[in-house]
CSV table of C-alpha atoms and ligand atoms in Angstrom, one decimal:
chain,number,residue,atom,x,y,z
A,1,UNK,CA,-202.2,175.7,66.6
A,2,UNK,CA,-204.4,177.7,64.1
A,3,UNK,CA,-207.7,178.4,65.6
A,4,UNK,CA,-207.4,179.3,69.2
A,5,UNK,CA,-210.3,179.2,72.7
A,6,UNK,CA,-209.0,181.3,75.4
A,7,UNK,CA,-211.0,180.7,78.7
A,8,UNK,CA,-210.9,182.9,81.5
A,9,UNK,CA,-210.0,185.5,79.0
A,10,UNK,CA,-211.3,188.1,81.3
A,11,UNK,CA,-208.5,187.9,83.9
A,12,UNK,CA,-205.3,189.1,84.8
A,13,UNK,CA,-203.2,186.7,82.2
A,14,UNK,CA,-206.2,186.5,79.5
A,15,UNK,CA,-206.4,190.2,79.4
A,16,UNK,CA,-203.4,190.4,77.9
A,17,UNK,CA,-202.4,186.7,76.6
A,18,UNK,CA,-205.7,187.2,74.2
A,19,UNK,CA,-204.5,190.7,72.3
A,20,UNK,CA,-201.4,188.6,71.6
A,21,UNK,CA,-202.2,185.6,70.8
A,22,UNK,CA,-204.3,188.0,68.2
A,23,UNK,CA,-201.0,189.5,66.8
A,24,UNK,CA,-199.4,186.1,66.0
A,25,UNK,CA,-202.4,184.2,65.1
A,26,UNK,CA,-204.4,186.5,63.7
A,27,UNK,CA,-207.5,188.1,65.1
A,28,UNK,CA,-209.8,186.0,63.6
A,29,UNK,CA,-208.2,182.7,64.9
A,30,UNK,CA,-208.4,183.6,68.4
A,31,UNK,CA,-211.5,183.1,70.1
A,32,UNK,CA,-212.2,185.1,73.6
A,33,UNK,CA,-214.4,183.8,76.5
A,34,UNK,CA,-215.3,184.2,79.9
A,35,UNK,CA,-218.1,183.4,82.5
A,36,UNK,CA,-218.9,187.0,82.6
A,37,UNK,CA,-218.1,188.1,79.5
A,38,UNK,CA,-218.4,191.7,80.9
A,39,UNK,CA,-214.8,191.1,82.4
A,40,UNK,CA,-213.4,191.0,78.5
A,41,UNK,CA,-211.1,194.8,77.9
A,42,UNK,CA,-213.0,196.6,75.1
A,43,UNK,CA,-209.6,195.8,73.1
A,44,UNK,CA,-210.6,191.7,72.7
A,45,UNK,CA,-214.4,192.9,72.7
A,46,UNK,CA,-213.5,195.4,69.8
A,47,UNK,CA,-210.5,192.8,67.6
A,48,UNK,CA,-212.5,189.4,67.7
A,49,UNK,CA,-215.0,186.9,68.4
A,50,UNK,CA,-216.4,187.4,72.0
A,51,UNK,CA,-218.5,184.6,73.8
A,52,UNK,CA,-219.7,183.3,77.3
A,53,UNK,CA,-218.6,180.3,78.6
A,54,UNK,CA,-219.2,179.1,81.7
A,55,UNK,CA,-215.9,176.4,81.8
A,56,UNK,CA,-217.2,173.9,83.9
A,57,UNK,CA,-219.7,173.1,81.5
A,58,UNK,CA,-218.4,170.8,79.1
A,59,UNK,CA,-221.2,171.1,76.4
A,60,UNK,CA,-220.2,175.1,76.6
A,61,UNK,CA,-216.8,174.7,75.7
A,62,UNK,CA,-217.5,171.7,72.9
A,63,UNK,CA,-220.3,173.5,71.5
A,64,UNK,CA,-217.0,176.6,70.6
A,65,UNK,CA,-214.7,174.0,69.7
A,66,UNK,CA,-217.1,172.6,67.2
A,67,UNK,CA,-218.4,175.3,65.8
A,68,UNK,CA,-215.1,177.1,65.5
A,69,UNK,CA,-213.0,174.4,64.2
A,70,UNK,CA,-210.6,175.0,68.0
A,71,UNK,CA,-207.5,173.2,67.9
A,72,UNK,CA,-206.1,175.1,70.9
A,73,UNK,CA,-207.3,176.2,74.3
A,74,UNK,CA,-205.6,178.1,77.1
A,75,UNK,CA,-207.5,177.5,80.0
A,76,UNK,CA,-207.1,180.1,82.7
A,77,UNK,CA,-209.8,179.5,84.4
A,78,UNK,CA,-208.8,179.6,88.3
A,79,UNK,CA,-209.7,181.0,91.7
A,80,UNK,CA,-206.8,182.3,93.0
A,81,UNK,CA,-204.8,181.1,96.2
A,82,UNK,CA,-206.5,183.5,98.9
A,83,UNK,CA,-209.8,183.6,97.7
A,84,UNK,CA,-209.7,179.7,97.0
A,85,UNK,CA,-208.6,179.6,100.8
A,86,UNK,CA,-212.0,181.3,102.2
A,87,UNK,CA,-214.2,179.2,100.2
A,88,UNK,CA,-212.2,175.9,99.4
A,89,UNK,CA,-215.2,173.6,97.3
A,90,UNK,CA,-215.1,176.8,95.2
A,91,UNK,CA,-211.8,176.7,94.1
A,92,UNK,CA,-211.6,173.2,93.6
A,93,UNK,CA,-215.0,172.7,91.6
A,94,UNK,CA,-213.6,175.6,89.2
A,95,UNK,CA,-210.0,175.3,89.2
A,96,UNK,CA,-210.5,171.0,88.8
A,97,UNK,CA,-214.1,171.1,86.8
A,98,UNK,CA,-212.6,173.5,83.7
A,99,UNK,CA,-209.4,171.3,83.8
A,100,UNK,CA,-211.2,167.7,83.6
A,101,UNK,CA,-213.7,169.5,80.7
A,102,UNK,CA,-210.6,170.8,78.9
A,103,UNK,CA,-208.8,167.6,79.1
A,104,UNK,CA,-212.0,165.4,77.8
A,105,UNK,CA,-212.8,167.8,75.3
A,106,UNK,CA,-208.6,167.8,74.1
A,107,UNK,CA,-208.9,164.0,73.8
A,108,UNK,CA,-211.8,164.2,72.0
A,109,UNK,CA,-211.6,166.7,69.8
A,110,UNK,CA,-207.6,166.4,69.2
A,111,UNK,CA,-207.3,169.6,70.8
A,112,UNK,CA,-204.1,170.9,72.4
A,113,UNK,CA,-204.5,172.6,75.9
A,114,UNK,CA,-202.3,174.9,78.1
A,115,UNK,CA,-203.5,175.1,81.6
A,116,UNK,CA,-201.4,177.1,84.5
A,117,UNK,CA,-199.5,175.7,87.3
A,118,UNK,CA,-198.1,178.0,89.8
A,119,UNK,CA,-195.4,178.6,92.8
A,120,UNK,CA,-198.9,177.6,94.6
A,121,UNK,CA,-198.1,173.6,93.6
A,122,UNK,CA,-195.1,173.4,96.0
A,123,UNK,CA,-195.3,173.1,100.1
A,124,UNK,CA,-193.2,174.0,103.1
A,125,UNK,CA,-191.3,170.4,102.5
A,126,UNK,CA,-190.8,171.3,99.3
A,127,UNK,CA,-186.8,172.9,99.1
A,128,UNK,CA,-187.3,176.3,99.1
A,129,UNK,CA,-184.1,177.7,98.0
A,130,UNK,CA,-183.8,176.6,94.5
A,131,UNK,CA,-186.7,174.6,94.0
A,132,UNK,CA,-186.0,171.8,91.7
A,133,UNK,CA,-188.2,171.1,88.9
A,134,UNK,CA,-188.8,167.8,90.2
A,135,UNK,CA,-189.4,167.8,93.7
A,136,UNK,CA,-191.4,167.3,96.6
A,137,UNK,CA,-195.2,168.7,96.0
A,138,UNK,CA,-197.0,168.5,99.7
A,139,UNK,CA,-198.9,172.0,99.3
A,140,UNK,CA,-201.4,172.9,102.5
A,141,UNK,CA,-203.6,175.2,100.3
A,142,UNK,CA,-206.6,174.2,98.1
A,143,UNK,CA,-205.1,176.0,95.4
A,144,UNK,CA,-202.3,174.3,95.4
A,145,UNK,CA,-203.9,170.9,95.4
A,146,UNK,CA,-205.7,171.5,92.3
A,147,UNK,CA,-202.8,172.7,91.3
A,148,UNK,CA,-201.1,169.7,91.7
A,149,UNK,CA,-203.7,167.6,90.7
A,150,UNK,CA,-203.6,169.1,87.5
A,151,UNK,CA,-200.4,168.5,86.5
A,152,UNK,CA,-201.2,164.8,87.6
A,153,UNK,CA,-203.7,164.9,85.6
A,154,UNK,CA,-202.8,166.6,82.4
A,155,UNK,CA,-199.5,164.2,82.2
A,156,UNK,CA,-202.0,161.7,82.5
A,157,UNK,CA,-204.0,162.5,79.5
A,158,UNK,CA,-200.5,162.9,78.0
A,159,UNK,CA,-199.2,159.6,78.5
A,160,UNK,CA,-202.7,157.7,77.9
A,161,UNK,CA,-204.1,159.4,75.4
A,162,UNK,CA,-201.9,161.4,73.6
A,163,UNK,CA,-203.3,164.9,74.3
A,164,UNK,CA,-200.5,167.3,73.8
A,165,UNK,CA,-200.7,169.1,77.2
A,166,UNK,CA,-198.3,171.6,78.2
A,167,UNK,CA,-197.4,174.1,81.2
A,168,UNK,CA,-196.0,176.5,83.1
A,169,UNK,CA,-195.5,177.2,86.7
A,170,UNK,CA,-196.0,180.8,86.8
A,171,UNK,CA,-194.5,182.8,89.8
A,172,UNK,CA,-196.7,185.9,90.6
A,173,UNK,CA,-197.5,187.7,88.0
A,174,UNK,CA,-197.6,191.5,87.9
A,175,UNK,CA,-199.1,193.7,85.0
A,176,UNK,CA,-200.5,197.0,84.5
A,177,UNK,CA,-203.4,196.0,82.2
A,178,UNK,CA,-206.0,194.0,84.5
A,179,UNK,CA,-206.0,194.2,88.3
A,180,UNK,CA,-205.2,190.4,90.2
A,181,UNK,CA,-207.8,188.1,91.2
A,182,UNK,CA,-207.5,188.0,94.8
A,183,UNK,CA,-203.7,186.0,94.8
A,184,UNK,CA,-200.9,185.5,97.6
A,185,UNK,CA,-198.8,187.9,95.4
A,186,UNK,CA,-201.0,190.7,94.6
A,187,UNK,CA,-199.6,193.3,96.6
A,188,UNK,CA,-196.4,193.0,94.1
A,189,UNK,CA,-199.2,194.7,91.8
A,190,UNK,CA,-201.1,196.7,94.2
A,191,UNK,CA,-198.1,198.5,95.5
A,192,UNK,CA,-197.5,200.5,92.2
A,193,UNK,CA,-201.1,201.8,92.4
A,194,UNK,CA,-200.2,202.9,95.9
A,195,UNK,CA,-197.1,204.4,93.9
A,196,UNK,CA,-198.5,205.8,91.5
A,197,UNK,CA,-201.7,207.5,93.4
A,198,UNK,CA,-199.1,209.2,95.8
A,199,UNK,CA,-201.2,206.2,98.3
A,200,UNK,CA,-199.7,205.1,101.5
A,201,UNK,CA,-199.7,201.3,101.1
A,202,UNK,CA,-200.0,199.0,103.4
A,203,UNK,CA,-198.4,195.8,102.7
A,204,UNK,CA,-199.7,192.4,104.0
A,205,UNK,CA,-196.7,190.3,103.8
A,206,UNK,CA,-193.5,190.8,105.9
A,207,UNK,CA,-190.1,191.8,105.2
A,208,UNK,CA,-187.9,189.0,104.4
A,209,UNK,CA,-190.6,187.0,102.3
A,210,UNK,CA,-188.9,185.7,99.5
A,211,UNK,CA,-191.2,184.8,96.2
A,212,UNK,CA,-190.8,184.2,92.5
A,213,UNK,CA,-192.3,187.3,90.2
A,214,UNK,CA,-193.0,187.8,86.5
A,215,UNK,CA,-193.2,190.5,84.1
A,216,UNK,CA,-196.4,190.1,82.4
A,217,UNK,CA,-194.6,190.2,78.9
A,218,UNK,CA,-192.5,187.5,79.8
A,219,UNK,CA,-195.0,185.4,81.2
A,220,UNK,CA,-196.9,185.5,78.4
A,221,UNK,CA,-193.9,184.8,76.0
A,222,UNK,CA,-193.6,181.7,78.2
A,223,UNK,CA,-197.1,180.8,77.6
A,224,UNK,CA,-196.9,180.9,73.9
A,225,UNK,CA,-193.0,179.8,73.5
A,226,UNK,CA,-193.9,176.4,75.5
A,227,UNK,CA,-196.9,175.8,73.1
A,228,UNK,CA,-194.9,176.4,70.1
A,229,UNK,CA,-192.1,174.2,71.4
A,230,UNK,CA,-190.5,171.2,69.5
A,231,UNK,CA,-192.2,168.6,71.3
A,232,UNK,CA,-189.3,166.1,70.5
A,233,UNK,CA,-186.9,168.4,73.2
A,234,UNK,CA,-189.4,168.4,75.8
A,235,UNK,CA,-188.4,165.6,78.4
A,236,UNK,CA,-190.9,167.4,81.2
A,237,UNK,CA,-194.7,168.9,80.1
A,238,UNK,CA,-196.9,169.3,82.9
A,239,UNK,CA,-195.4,171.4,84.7
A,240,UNK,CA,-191.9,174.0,83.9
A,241,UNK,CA,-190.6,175.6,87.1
A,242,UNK,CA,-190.4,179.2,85.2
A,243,UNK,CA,-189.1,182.4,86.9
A,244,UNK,CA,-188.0,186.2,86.4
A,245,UNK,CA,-186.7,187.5,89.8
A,246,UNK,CA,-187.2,187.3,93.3
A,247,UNK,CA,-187.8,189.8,96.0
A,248,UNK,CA,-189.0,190.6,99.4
A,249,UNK,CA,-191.2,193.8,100.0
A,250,UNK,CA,-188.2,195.4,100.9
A,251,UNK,CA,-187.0,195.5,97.7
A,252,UNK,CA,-189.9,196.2,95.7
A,253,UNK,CA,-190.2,199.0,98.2
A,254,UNK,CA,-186.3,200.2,97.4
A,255,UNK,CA,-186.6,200.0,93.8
A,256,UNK,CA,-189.4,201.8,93.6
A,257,UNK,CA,-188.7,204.3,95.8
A,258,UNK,CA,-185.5,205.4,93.5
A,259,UNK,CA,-188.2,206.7,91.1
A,260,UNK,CA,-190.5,207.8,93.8
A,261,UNK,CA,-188.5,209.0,97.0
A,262,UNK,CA,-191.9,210.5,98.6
A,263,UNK,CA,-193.3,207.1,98.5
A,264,UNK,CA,-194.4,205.2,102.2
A,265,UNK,CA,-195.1,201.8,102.8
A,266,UNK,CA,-196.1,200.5,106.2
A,267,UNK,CA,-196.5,196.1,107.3
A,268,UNK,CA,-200.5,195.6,108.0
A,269,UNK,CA,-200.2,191.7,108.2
A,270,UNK,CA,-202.4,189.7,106.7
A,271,UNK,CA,-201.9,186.3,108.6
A,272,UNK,CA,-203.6,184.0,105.8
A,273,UNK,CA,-201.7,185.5,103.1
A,274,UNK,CA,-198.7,185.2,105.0
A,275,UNK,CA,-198.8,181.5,106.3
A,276,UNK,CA,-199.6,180.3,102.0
A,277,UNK,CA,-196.8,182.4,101.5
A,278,UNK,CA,-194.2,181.2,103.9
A,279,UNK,CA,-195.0,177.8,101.8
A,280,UNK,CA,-194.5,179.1,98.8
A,281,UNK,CA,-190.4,178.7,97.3
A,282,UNK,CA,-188.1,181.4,98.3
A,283,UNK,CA,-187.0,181.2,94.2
A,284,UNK,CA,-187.4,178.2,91.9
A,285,UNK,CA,-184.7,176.7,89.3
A,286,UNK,CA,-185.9,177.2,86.0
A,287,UNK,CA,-182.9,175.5,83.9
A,288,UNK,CA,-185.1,173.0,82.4
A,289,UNK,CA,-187.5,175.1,81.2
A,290,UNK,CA,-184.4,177.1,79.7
A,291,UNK,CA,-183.0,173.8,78.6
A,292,UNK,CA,-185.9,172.4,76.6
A,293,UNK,CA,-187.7,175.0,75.2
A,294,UNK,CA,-185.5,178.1,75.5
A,295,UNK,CA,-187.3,179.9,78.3
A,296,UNK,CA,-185.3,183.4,78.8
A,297,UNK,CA,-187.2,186.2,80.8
A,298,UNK,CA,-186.3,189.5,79.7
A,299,UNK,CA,-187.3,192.1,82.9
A,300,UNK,CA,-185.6,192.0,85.9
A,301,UNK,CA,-186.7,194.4,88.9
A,302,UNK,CA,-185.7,197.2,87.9
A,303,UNK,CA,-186.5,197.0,84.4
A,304,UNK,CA,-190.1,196.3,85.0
A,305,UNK,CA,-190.2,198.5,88.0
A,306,UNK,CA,-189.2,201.8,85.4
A,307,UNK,CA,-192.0,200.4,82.7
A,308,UNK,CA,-194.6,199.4,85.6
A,309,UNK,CA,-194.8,202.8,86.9
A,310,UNK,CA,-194.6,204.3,83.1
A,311,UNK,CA,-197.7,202.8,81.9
A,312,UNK,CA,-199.2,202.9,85.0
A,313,UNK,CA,-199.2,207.0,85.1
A,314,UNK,CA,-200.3,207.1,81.8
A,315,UNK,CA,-203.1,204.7,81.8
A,316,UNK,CA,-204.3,206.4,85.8
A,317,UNK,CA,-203.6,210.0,84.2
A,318,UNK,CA,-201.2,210.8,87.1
B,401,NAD,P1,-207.9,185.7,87.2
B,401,NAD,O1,-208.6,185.4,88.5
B,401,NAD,O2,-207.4,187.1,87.0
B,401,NAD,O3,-208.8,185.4,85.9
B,401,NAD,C1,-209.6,184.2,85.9
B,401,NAD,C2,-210.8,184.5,84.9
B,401,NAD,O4,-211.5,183.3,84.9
B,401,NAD,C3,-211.7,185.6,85.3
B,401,NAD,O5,-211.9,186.5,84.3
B,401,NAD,C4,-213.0,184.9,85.7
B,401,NAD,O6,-214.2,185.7,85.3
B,401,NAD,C5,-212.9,183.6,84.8
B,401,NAD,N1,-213.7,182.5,85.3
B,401,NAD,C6,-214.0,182.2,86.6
B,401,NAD,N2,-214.8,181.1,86.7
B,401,NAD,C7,-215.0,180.8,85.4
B,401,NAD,C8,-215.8,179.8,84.8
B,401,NAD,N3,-216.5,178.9,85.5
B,401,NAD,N4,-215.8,179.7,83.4
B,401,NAD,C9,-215.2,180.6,82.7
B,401,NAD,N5,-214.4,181.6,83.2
B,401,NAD,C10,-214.4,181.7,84.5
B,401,NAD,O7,-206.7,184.7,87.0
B,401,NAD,P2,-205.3,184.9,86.3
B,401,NAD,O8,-204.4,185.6,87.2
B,401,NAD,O9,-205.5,185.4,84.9
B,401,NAD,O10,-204.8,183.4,86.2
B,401,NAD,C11,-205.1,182.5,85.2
B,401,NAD,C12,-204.4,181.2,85.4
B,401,NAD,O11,-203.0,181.4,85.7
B,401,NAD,C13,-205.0,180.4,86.7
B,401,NAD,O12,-204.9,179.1,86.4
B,401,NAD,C14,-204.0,180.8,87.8
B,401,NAD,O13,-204.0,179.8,88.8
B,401,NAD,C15,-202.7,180.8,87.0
B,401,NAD,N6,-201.7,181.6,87.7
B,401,NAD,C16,-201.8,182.9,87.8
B,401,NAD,C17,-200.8,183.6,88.5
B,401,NAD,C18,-200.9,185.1,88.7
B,401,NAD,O14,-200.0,185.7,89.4
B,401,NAD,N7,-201.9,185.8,88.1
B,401,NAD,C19,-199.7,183.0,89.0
B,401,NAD,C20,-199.6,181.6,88.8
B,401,NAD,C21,-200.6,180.9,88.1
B,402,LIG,N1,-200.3,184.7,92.0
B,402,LIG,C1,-200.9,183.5,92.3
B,402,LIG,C2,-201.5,183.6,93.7
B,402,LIG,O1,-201.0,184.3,94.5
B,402,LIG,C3,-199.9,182.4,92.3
B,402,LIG,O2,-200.4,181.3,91.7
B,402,LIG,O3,-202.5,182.9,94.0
């Protein structure tokens, strides 16, 4: 890829995916977007192009990749599992009306086109413990139907038309740069704010819950790594079981803890977010993502946990 559209770059991932795919691509090949453009760090607004796009409007996104000569997109544009859950034609008309644009506008314009899939595509039939990367996908959550749908889908457009698709199946994904967008896995994010403030925080998930998690630098590593991958190794595309570690709050707790021993969290339970959860794999197995394109996290828990609550002090002033 040489000229890149980033969609949803507003968001958690974009925030950051977008200042990188900068650095390798250069800042004039990168093209940032969002619906509410307002979203975009003064860091993309300040290195690059900048533009509005609502994403389920095709002739929005063409219109870019015409006039800016795109042959890539990452489209993140998603509501997230909880909120998706309170207002379910929402997140399907996003998550599944961006996807079917990207995927015309790919074929069309001979664009290649990352698009997420998440821990949110499996269900409680799926295996939990070890998740294969082919497996049962029964998920009970809008979110993770369009989820699934989309991989569905981008193989599809794959296998019928030729349109290189690609993807990953991010775990949750914590960062210090942009805030979550209302996930299942946010409080893996909203617990170092508690941290660092010297907050009391209340966590909605029990002990004992089990999920994949991601260091923001190695997720987006991942994203670029699988785009950049020799497409003659890559038996599976849409989408790579990908992981970094797994915890319960218990342990997020206990790790961070050894840097803050003051630090108290307390259950509040938050019954939605628990039951998409409890459906959600205990950990996943990644090997063919490690296989095929060389996949190869490098923060576990305690590595991110020292660098979480470093930048996170600096950047809150505390
Ligand atoms: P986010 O909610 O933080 O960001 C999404 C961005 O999309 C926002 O800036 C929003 O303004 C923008 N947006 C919403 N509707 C739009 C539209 N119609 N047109 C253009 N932009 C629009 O999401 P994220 O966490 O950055 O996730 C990005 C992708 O990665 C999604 O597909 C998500 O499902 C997937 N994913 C995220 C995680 C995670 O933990 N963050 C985990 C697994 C998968
Ligand atoms: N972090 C995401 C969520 O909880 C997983 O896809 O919705």
């Amino acid at each position: 890829m040489k000229k890149i559209l980033v969609l949803g770059a507003g968001g958690q991932i974009g925030s950051e995916l977008t200042m990188r795919l900068r650095e390798v691509y250069g800042n004039g090949n990168v093209i940032a977007s969002d619906l509410n453009p307002n979203r975009l760090t003064q860091e993309i607004k300040d290195s690059g192009v900048c533009l509005p796009c609502d994403a389920t409007d095709a002739k929005q996104i063409a219109q870019i990749v015409a006039d800016y000569k795109i042959d890539g997109i990452y489209n993140l544009v998603a509501i997230l599992s909880a909120t998706a859950e309170k207002n379910p034609m929402l997140g399907w008309n996003v998550g599944m009306g961006a996807l079917l644009n990207c995927l015309e506008i790919a074929r069309e314009y001979k664009v290649a086109l990352f698009t997420p899939s998440s821990i949110g595509a499996f269900g409680p039939n799926t295996p939990l413990d070890n998740t294969p990367q082919d497996t049962i996908q029964r998920p009970r959550t809008i979110y993770g139907v369009t989820k699934v749908t989309g991989e569905l889908l981008s193989d599809y457009y794959f296998e019928r038309f030729g349109v290189d698709t690609r993807s990953v199946r991010f775990p949750g994904l914590i960062s210090n740069v942009c805030p979550p967008g209302g996930g299942t896995t946010d409080y893996a994010v909203d617990i170092y704010y508690a941290a660092v403030k010297g907050e009391t925080f209340e966590c909605p998930l029990k002990k004992g819950t089990l999920l994949d998690m991601m260091y923001m630098p190695d997720a987006i590593d991942a994203a670029i790594d699988i785009m950049e991958a020799d497409p003659s190794k890559l038996i599976h595309r849409n989408s790579f079981n990908v992981t970094a570690m797994h915890f319960d709050p218990e342990a997020i707790y206990a790790e961070i803890r050894k840097h803050k021993p003051n630090f108290v969290m307390v259950y509040k339970h938050d019954e939605l977010k628990q039951k998409i959860a409890d459906s959600w794999p205990n950990y996943m197995d990644d090997s063919c993502a490690r296989a095929e394109w060389g996949f190869c996290p490098k923060y576990d828990l305690p590595k991110m946990t020292v660098d979480m609550l470093d930048k996170l002090s600096k950047r809150l002033n505390k």
